[in-house]
């Protein structure tokens, strides 16, 4: 049984020294022992931390990161960005989707994400017709994740309408559209395709309350039952709140909690515009708030009320969403900084028993991310997958810090990537900052960008 030995590690039970970790044939940790012997074990040089789940990704959007920072109109907004995004969606081939996703997933691994929830809604060809195999694009995502070596929760998305109350979809949405029945068929196809992949699973997903009706939500949930995670975008933009109020007299989160039994299977992505009563409902339900700080900043969404939410025990995780940044550090840093900027105070996200901001946000995002992905990840403990990252222990800031102070140095002081090695399911995927597939993928990705610009 492969064994590893780390002098410094953050275990599920806390910081520990001289830790021996044993990994079973399926990539699961079988033993984690502090103050143990290194005999026969591979020595890990550096600081060992659990790998971070990324709870929200639209892989194809990586290809347009940085292209939308051009003022086209004094009122540029989320909605004008969405038009540009639909323009990119209209062109992509399945081969291009797979290359973009493989490049992205390699970048994620280098950034410390060891698993990802892919919120996958581009289903059909450029004319909006199903592919010969209707699961084609979902399979491209699955193949990209296996060749990069990242864990995957694939969330095929149900998207039927353009606005509240079942409005017909518009032309830009033609590649996304499923009926409830064709969606359930897609779920069945993908479930059998993923069955042989031990680090991949399927979840349920509604694009937003704009894109599905109440009847569709209940039909999908009663057909699928089970324990799969359920993701939805909600209350990201004020216009969505206003449109929901005009349609139902309720705000999106209010409407959801009044009409659906939201529990710990749910991941509420963004939930930016949550009022105090909605924050209380979210926290009490055990759902995960899916916070995507760099994208929410980029799109001008607003600031999630995380201080009150954490004080009530609310669960959260982080996602890189549109991938304007791929950095666990940057997401966690901006989670705290957004609250500071709004409140004009410092040190906002802490617990009464944990004054260290870095540890509070790191632990919170590990636990919420693991819950939202529905996978045995998010910590170093027996029974969990051997997903971890190793920070450069010789970096002067890290070499001279201990325990939670080291996390604060990493999260609030580093300006270069200090992640040296990354393991997923007991296999090294990043060594000395490099991925085995990165050269080949980079040149394929470069050709995709060239073709898309033409
Ligand atoms: C998406 N992205 O589906 O990619 C959305 C924008 C929409 C984010 N919400 C489109 N960040 O919500 O209609
Ligand atoms: Zn999204």
Coordinates of C-alpha atoms and ligand atoms in Angstrom, one line a residue:
X1 CA 0.0 0.0 0.0
X2 CA 1.6 3.4 -1.0
X3 CA 2.6 5.5 2.0
X4 CA 3.6 9.1 2.2
X5 CA 5.2 11.1 5.0
X6 CA 4.9 14.9 5.6
X7 CA 6.6 16.9 8.4
X8 CA 3.8 19.4 8.5
X9 CA 0.1 18.8 7.6
X10 CA -3.3 20.1 8.2
X11 CA -5.4 17.1 9.0
X12 CA -9.2 16.9 9.6
X13 CA -8.3 16.8 13.3
X14 CA -6.0 19.9 13.0
X15 CA -2.3 20.6 12.5
X16 CA 0.1 17.7 13.0
X17 CA 3.7 16.9 12.6
X18 CA 5.5 13.8 11.1
X19 CA 2.3 12.5 9.5
X20 CA 2.2 9.2 7.7
X21 CA -0.6 8.7 5.2
X22 CA -1.5 5.4 3.6
X23 CA -3.6 5.2 0.4
X24 CA -5.6 2.2 -0.8
X25 CA -5.8 0.9 -4.4
X26 CA -9.0 3.0 -5.0
X27 CA -7.2 6.3 -4.0
X28 CA -8.9 6.5 -0.6
X29 CA -6.9 7.3 2.5
X30 CA -6.8 4.2 4.7
X31 CA -4.6 5.5 7.5
X32 CA -3.5 9.0 8.7
X33 CA -1.2 9.0 11.7
X34 CA 0.7 11.9 13.3
X35 CA 4.1 11.5 15.0
X36 CA 4.6 8.3 12.9
X37 CA 7.5 6.7 11.2
X38 CA 8.7 7.6 7.7
X39 CA 9.9 4.1 7.0
X40 CA 9.1 2.9 3.5
X41 CA 7.1 6.1 2.8
X42 CA 7.6 8.7 0.0
X43 CA 8.7 11.9 1.7
X44 CA 6.7 15.0 0.9
X45 CA 8.8 18.1 1.1
X46 CA 6.6 21.1 1.9
X47 CA 3.4 21.8 3.8
X48 CA 0.6 19.4 3.2
X49 CA -3.0 20.7 2.9
X50 CA -6.3 19.1 1.7
X51 CA -7.1 19.9 -2.0
X52 CA -9.9 22.4 -2.5
X53 CA -13.2 21.4 -4.3
X54 CA -14.3 24.0 -6.9
X55 CA -18.0 24.1 -6.7
X56 CA -18.9 26.1 -9.8
X57 CA -17.5 26.0 -13.3
X58 CA -18.6 26.8 -16.9
X59 CA -15.5 25.4 -18.6
X60 CA -16.1 26.9 -22.0
X61 CA -16.0 30.4 -20.6
X62 CA -12.3 30.1 -19.9
X63 CA -11.8 30.8 -23.7
X64 CA -13.4 34.3 -23.3
X65 CA -11.7 35.3 -20.0
X66 CA -10.3 38.9 -20.5
X67 CA -12.0 39.4 -23.8
X68 CA -15.0 41.2 -22.3
X69 CA -13.1 44.0 -20.6
X70 CA -13.9 46.5 -23.4
X71 CA -16.4 49.3 -22.7
X72 CA -19.1 48.9 -25.4
X73 CA -21.8 51.0 -23.7
X74 CA -21.9 53.3 -20.7
X75 CA -24.2 50.8 -19.1
X76 CA -22.2 47.7 -19.6
X77 CA -23.6 45.0 -17.3
X78 CA -23.9 41.3 -16.6
X79 CA -26.5 41.3 -19.4
X80 CA -24.3 42.9 -22.1
X81 CA -21.5 40.4 -21.0
X82 CA -24.1 37.6 -21.5
X83 CA -24.6 38.6 -25.1
X84 CA -20.8 38.3 -25.7
X85 CA -20.8 35.0 -24.0
X86 CA -23.7 33.7 -26.2
X87 CA -21.7 34.8 -29.2
X88 CA -18.8 32.5 -28.1
X89 CA -21.2 29.6 -27.3
X90 CA -22.6 29.9 -30.8
X91 CA -19.2 28.8 -32.3
X92 CA -17.8 26.0 -30.2
X93 CA -17.3 22.5 -31.6
X94 CA -17.2 19.4 -29.3
X95 CA -13.5 19.1 -29.9
X96 CA -12.9 22.7 -28.9
X97 CA -15.0 22.3 -25.7
X98 CA -12.9 19.3 -24.7
X99 CA -9.6 21.1 -25.3
X100 CA -10.7 24.2 -23.4
X101 CA -11.9 22.0 -20.5
X102 CA -8.7 20.0 -20.4
X103 CA -6.6 23.2 -20.4
X104 CA -8.8 24.7 -17.7
X105 CA -8.7 21.6 -15.5
X106 CA -4.9 21.5 -15.6
X107 CA -4.9 25.2 -14.6
X108 CA -7.3 24.4 -11.8
X109 CA -5.0 21.6 -10.5
X110 CA -2.1 24.0 -10.5
X111 CA -4.2 26.5 -8.6
X112 CA -5.0 24.0 -5.8
X113 CA -8.5 22.7 -6.9
X114 CA -8.5 18.9 -6.9
X115 CA -12.2 18.4 -7.9
X116 CA -14.8 20.5 -9.8
X117 CA -18.5 20.7 -10.1
X118 CA -19.1 21.5 -13.8
X119 CA -22.4 23.3 -14.3
X120 CA -22.8 22.1 -17.9
X121 CA -25.6 23.7 -20.0
X122 CA -24.2 23.7 -23.6
X123 CA -25.9 20.5 -24.9
X124 CA -26.7 20.8 -28.6
X125 CA -25.0 21.6 -31.9
X126 CA -24.6 25.2 -33.2
X127 CA -28.1 25.0 -34.8
X128 CA -29.6 23.9 -31.5
X129 CA -30.1 20.3 -32.7
X130 CA -29.2 17.4 -30.4
X131 CA -26.0 15.6 -31.4
X132 CA -26.2 12.0 -32.7
X133 CA -25.3 11.1 -29.2
X134 CA -27.3 13.6 -27.1
X135 CA -24.7 13.3 -24.3
X136 CA -21.8 14.2 -26.6
X137 CA -20.7 17.5 -24.9
X138 CA -21.2 16.0 -21.3
X139 CA -18.9 13.2 -22.4
X140 CA -16.3 15.7 -23.6
X141 CA -16.3 17.3 -20.2
X142 CA -15.9 13.8 -18.5
X143 CA -13.0 12.9 -20.8
X144 CA -11.3 16.3 -20.2
X145 CA -11.5 15.7 -16.4
X146 CA -10.1 12.2 -16.6
X147 CA -7.2 13.2 -18.8
X148 CA -6.4 16.1 -16.6
X149 CA -6.8 13.9 -13.5
X150 CA -9.2 16.2 -11.6
X151 CA -12.3 14.9 -9.7
X152 CA -15.6 15.8 -11.4
X153 CA -19.2 16.2 -10.3
X154 CA -20.9 16.7 -13.7
X155 CA -24.1 18.7 -13.4
X156 CA -26.0 18.5 -16.7
X157 CA -28.3 21.5 -16.6
X158 CA -32.0 21.7 -17.2
X159 CA -32.7 24.9 -19.2
X160 CA -36.0 25.4 -20.9
X161 CA -37.1 29.1 -20.7
X162 CA -35.7 32.6 -21.1
X163 CA -37.5 34.2 -18.1
X164 CA -39.9 33.6 -15.1
X165 CA -43.2 32.0 -15.8
X166 CA -42.0 29.8 -18.7
X167 CA -41.1 32.4 -21.3
X168 CA -39.9 30.9 -24.6
X169 CA -36.1 30.6 -25.0
X170 CA -34.3 33.1 -27.3
X171 CA -32.0 32.4 -30.2
X172 CA -28.8 32.8 -28.1
X173 CA -30.0 30.0 -25.9
X174 CA -30.6 27.4 -28.6
X175 CA -27.8 25.1 -27.6
X176 CA -29.1 24.8 -24.0
X177 CA -32.7 23.8 -24.3
X178 CA -34.1 20.6 -22.9
X179 CA -37.6 19.5 -22.0
X180 CA -38.0 17.7 -18.7
X181 CA -38.2 14.3 -20.5
X182 CA -35.1 14.9 -22.7
X183 CA -33.3 16.1 -19.6
X184 CA -34.1 12.9 -17.7
X185 CA -32.9 10.9 -20.7
X186 CA -29.6 12.8 -20.7
X187 CA -29.2 12.0 -17.0
X188 CA -29.7 8.3 -17.8
X189 CA -27.1 8.3 -20.6
X190 CA -24.5 10.2 -18.6
X191 CA -25.1 8.0 -15.5
X192 CA -24.1 4.9 -17.3
X193 CA -21.2 6.6 -19.0
X194 CA -19.7 7.8 -15.7
X195 CA -20.4 4.6 -13.8
X196 CA -16.8 3.3 -14.4
X197 CA -15.1 6.5 -13.2
X198 CA -14.3 6.4 -9.5
X199 CA -13.6 10.1 -9.2
X200 CA -16.6 11.2 -11.2
X201 CA -20.3 11.5 -10.3
X202 CA -23.5 13.1 -11.6
X203 CA -25.7 15.7 -10.0
X204 CA -28.9 17.5 -10.8
X205 CA -29.0 21.1 -11.9
X206 CA -31.5 23.8 -12.8
X207 CA -30.0 26.7 -14.5
X208 CA -32.0 29.3 -12.6
X209 CA -35.6 30.1 -11.7
X210 CA -35.6 32.1 -15.0
X211 CA -35.0 28.9 -17.0
X212 CA -37.3 26.3 -15.4
X213 CA -40.8 26.2 -14.0
X214 CA -42.0 25.0 -10.6
X215 CA -43.5 22.0 -12.3
X216 CA -40.2 21.1 -13.9
X217 CA -38.4 21.3 -10.6
X218 CA -40.8 18.9 -8.9
X219 CA -40.9 16.5 -11.8
X220 CA -37.1 16.2 -11.9
X221 CA -36.8 15.8 -8.2
X222 CA -39.5 13.1 -8.0
X223 CA -38.1 11.2 -11.0
X224 CA -34.5 11.4 -9.6
X225 CA -35.1 11.1 -5.8
X226 CA -31.8 9.8 -4.3
X227 CA -29.0 11.7 -2.8
X228 CA -27.4 13.5 -5.7
X229 CA -26.4 17.1 -5.2
X230 CA -28.7 19.8 -6.7
X231 CA -27.3 23.1 -8.0
X232 CA -29.1 26.3 -9.1
X233 CA -28.0 29.9 -9.9
X234 CA -30.1 32.2 -7.8
X235 CA -30.4 36.0 -7.0
X236 CA -27.1 36.9 -8.6
X237 CA -28.4 40.2 -10.2
X238 CA -30.9 42.8 -9.0
X239 CA -32.8 42.4 -12.3
X240 CA -33.4 38.8 -11.5
X241 CA -34.8 39.8 -8.1
X242 CA -37.0 42.5 -9.7
X243 CA -38.3 40.1 -12.4
X244 CA -39.1 37.5 -9.8
X245 CA -41.0 40.0 -7.7
X246 CA -43.0 41.1 -10.7
X247 CA -43.9 37.6 -11.6
X248 CA -44.6 36.1 -8.2
X249 CA -44.6 38.9 -5.6
X250 CA -41.6 37.0 -4.0
X251 CA -37.9 37.4 -4.2
X252 CA -36.0 34.4 -5.8
X253 CA -34.7 32.9 -2.5
X254 CA -38.1 33.5 -0.8
X255 CA -39.9 31.8 -3.7
X256 CA -37.5 28.9 -3.6
X257 CA -37.9 28.3 0.1
X258 CA -41.7 28.6 -0.1
X259 CA -42.0 26.2 -3.0
X260 CA -39.2 23.6 -2.8
X261 CA -37.9 21.6 0.2
X262 CA -34.3 23.0 0.1
X263 CA -31.9 20.9 2.2
X264 CA -28.3 20.0 2.4
X265 CA -28.3 18.5 -1.1
X266 CA -28.7 22.0 -2.5
X267 CA -26.0 24.4 -3.7
X268 CA -27.4 27.9 -4.1
X269 CA -24.9 29.5 -6.5
X270 CA -24.2 33.2 -5.9
X271 CA -27.3 34.1 -3.7
X272 CA -25.8 37.6 -3.8
X273 CA -29.0 39.5 -3.2
X274 CA -30.1 37.8 0.0
X275 CA -32.1 39.8 2.6
X276 CA -31.6 39.0 6.3
X277 CA -34.7 36.7 6.4
X278 CA -33.4 34.8 3.3
X279 CA -29.9 34.5 4.9
X280 CA -31.6 32.9 7.9
X281 CA -33.5 30.4 5.8
X282 CA -30.4 29.5 3.9
X283 CA -28.3 29.0 7.0
X284 CA -31.0 26.9 8.7
X285 CA -31.5 24.7 5.7
X286 CA -28.0 23.3 5.5
X287 CA -27.7 24.2 1.9
X288 CA -24.3 25.5 0.6
X289 CA -23.9 29.1 -0.7
X290 CA -21.8 28.7 -3.9
X291 CA -19.7 31.9 -3.8
X292 CA -17.7 32.8 -6.9
X293 CA -15.9 35.9 -5.8
X294 CA -13.7 36.9 -8.8
X295 CA -16.5 36.3 -11.3
X296 CA -19.1 38.1 -9.1
X297 CA -16.7 41.1 -9.0
X298 CA -16.0 40.8 -12.7
X299 CA -19.7 40.8 -13.6
X300 CA -20.7 43.5 -11.1
X301 CA -23.0 41.3 -9.2
X302 CA -22.7 42.6 -5.6
X303 CA -21.5 41.3 -2.3
X304 CA -23.0 38.3 -0.6
X305 CA -23.9 39.0 3.1
X306 CA -21.3 36.5 4.4
X307 CA -20.8 38.0 7.9
X308 CA -24.4 37.4 9.0
X309 CA -24.6 34.1 7.2
X310 CA -21.5 32.7 8.9
X311 CA -22.6 33.9 12.3
X312 CA -25.7 31.7 11.8
X313 CA -23.6 28.7 10.8
X314 CA -24.3 29.0 7.1
X315 CA -22.3 26.7 4.8
X316 CA -20.4 28.0 1.8
X317 CA -17.8 26.9 -0.8
X318 CA -15.9 28.6 -3.6
X319 CA -16.1 28.4 -7.4
X320 CA -14.2 30.0 -10.2
X321 CA -17.3 30.1 -12.4
X322 CA -16.3 32.1 -15.6
X323 CA -12.6 31.6 -14.8
X324 CA -11.3 35.1 -15.0
X325 CA -9.0 33.9 -12.2
X326 CA -7.9 30.4 -11.2
X327 CA -6.6 30.7 -7.7
X328 CA -7.9 29.3 -4.4
X329 CA -5.9 32.2 -2.8
X330 CA -7.7 34.9 -4.8
X331 CA -11.2 33.5 -4.2
X332 CA -10.7 33.2 -0.4
X333 CA -8.9 36.5 -0.1
X334 CA -11.8 38.3 -2.0
X335 CA -14.4 36.5 0.1
X336 CA -13.0 38.4 3.1
X337 CA -12.0 41.6 1.3
X338 CA -15.5 42.1 -0.2
X339 CA -17.0 42.1 3.4
X340 CA -14.2 44.6 4.5
X341 CA -14.9 47.0 1.7
X342 CA -18.7 47.0 2.3
X343 CA -18.3 47.3 6.1
X344 CA -15.2 49.5 6.3
X345 CA -13.9 47.2 9.0
X346 CA -11.2 44.5 9.1
X347 CA -11.3 40.8 10.0
X348 CA -15.0 40.0 9.2
X349 CA -15.1 36.2 8.7
X350 CA -14.2 34.4 11.9
X351 CA -15.9 32.2 14.5
X352 CA -16.0 32.7 18.2
X353 CA -13.6 29.8 18.6
X354 CA -11.4 30.7 15.6
X355 CA -10.0 34.2 15.2
X356 CA -7.8 33.3 12.3
X357 CA -9.5 34.4 9.1
X358 CA -7.4 32.2 6.8
X359 CA -8.4 29.0 8.7
X360 CA -12.0 30.0 8.9
X361 CA -12.4 30.5 5.2
X362 CA -10.2 27.6 4.2
X363 CA -12.0 25.1 6.4
X364 CA -15.4 26.5 5.5
X365 CA -14.7 26.2 1.7
X366 CA -13.4 22.7 2.1
X367 CA -16.4 21.4 4.0
X368 CA -19.0 23.3 1.8
X369 CA -17.2 22.3 -1.4
X370 CA -17.2 18.6 -0.5
X371 CA -20.9 18.8 0.4
X372 CA -21.8 20.6 -2.8
X373 CA -19.9 18.1 -4.9
X374 CA -21.3 15.1 -3.0
X375 CA -17.9 13.4 -3.0
X376 CA -15.7 12.0 -0.1
X377 CA -13.2 14.9 -0.3
X378 CA -12.3 18.1 1.6
X379 CA -10.0 16.8 4.3
X380 CA -7.1 14.5 5.2
X381 CA -8.8 11.6 7.1
X382 CA -9.3 7.9 6.6
X383 CA -12.2 7.2 4.3
X384 CA -11.7 10.4 2.3
X385 CA -10.0 10.6 -1.1
X386 CA -6.3 11.2 -1.1
X387 CA -6.7 14.7 -2.7
X388 CA -4.0 17.1 -1.5
X389 CA -1.7 20.0 -2.3
X390 CA 1.8 20.7 -1.1
X391 CA 3.0 24.3 -0.5
X392 CA 6.6 25.4 -0.9
X393 CA 7.9 24.9 2.7
X394 CA 11.1 26.9 1.9
X395 CA 9.2 30.0 1.0
X396 CA 10.4 32.5 3.7
X397 CA 6.9 33.5 4.7
X398 CA 5.8 29.9 5.2
X399 CA 9.1 28.6 6.6
X400 CA 8.8 31.1 9.4
X401 CA 5.1 30.5 10.3
X402 CA 3.3 27.8 12.2
X403 CA -0.2 26.4 11.9
X404 CA -3.0 28.8 11.2
X405 CA -0.6 31.7 10.9
X406 CA 1.0 29.9 8.0
X407 CA -2.4 29.7 6.3
X408 CA -2.8 33.5 6.8
X409 CA 0.6 34.1 5.3
X410 CA -0.3 32.0 2.2
X411 CA -3.8 33.4 1.7
X412 CA -3.1 37.1 2.5
X413 CA 0.6 37.6 1.6
X414 CA 1.6 35.5 -1.3
X415 CA 1.8 37.0 -4.7
X416 CA 3.1 34.0 -6.6
X417 CA 1.7 30.5 -6.7
X418 CA 3.3 28.6 -3.8
X419 CA 1.6 25.3 -4.7
X420 CA 4.4 22.9 -5.7
X421 CA 2.7 19.4 -6.0
X422 CA -0.8 18.2 -6.2
X423 CA -2.3 14.7 -5.7
X424 CA -5.7 13.4 -6.7
X425 CA -7.0 10.0 -5.6
X426 CA -3.5 8.9 -4.6
X427 CA -1.8 10.0 -7.9
X428 CA 0.5 12.9 -8.4
X429 CA -1.0 15.2 -11.1
X430 CA 1.2 18.2 -10.5
X431 CA 4.9 17.8 -9.8
X432 CA 7.2 20.8 -9.3
X433 CA 4.4 23.0 -10.6
X434 CA 4.0 21.0 -13.8
X435 CA 1.4 18.7 -15.3
X436 CA 2.5 15.9 -17.6
X437 CA -0.1 16.9 -20.3
X438 CA 0.5 20.6 -20.1
X439 CA 2.7 21.2 -23.2
X440 CA 0.4 19.2 -25.6
X441 CA -2.7 20.8 -24.1
X442 CA -1.2 24.3 -24.3
X443 CA -0.5 24.1 -28.0
X444 CA -4.0 22.6 -28.7
X445 CA -5.6 25.3 -26.6
X446 CA -3.6 28.0 -28.4
X447 CA -4.9 26.7 -31.7
X448 CA -8.5 26.8 -30.4
X449 CA -8.1 30.5 -29.3
X450 CA -6.7 31.3 -32.7
X451 CA -9.6 29.6 -34.5
X452 CA -12.1 31.4 -32.3
X453 CA -10.6 34.8 -33.0
X454 CA -10.7 34.2 -36.8
Ligands
LIG1 C1 -24.2 31.4 -17.0 N1 -23.1 32.9 -15.5 O1 -25.1 30.6 -17.1 O2 -23.1 31.2 -17.5 C2 -24.3 32.6 -16.1 C3 -24.8 33.8 -16.9 C4 -27.3 33.7 -16.9 C5 -23.1 33.4 -14.2 N2 -24.2 33.5 -13.7 C6 -26.0 33.6 -17.7 N3 -22.0 33.9 -13.7 O3 -27.3 33.6 -15.7 O4 -28.3 33.8 -17.6
LIG2 ZN1 -22.6 30.1 -13.2

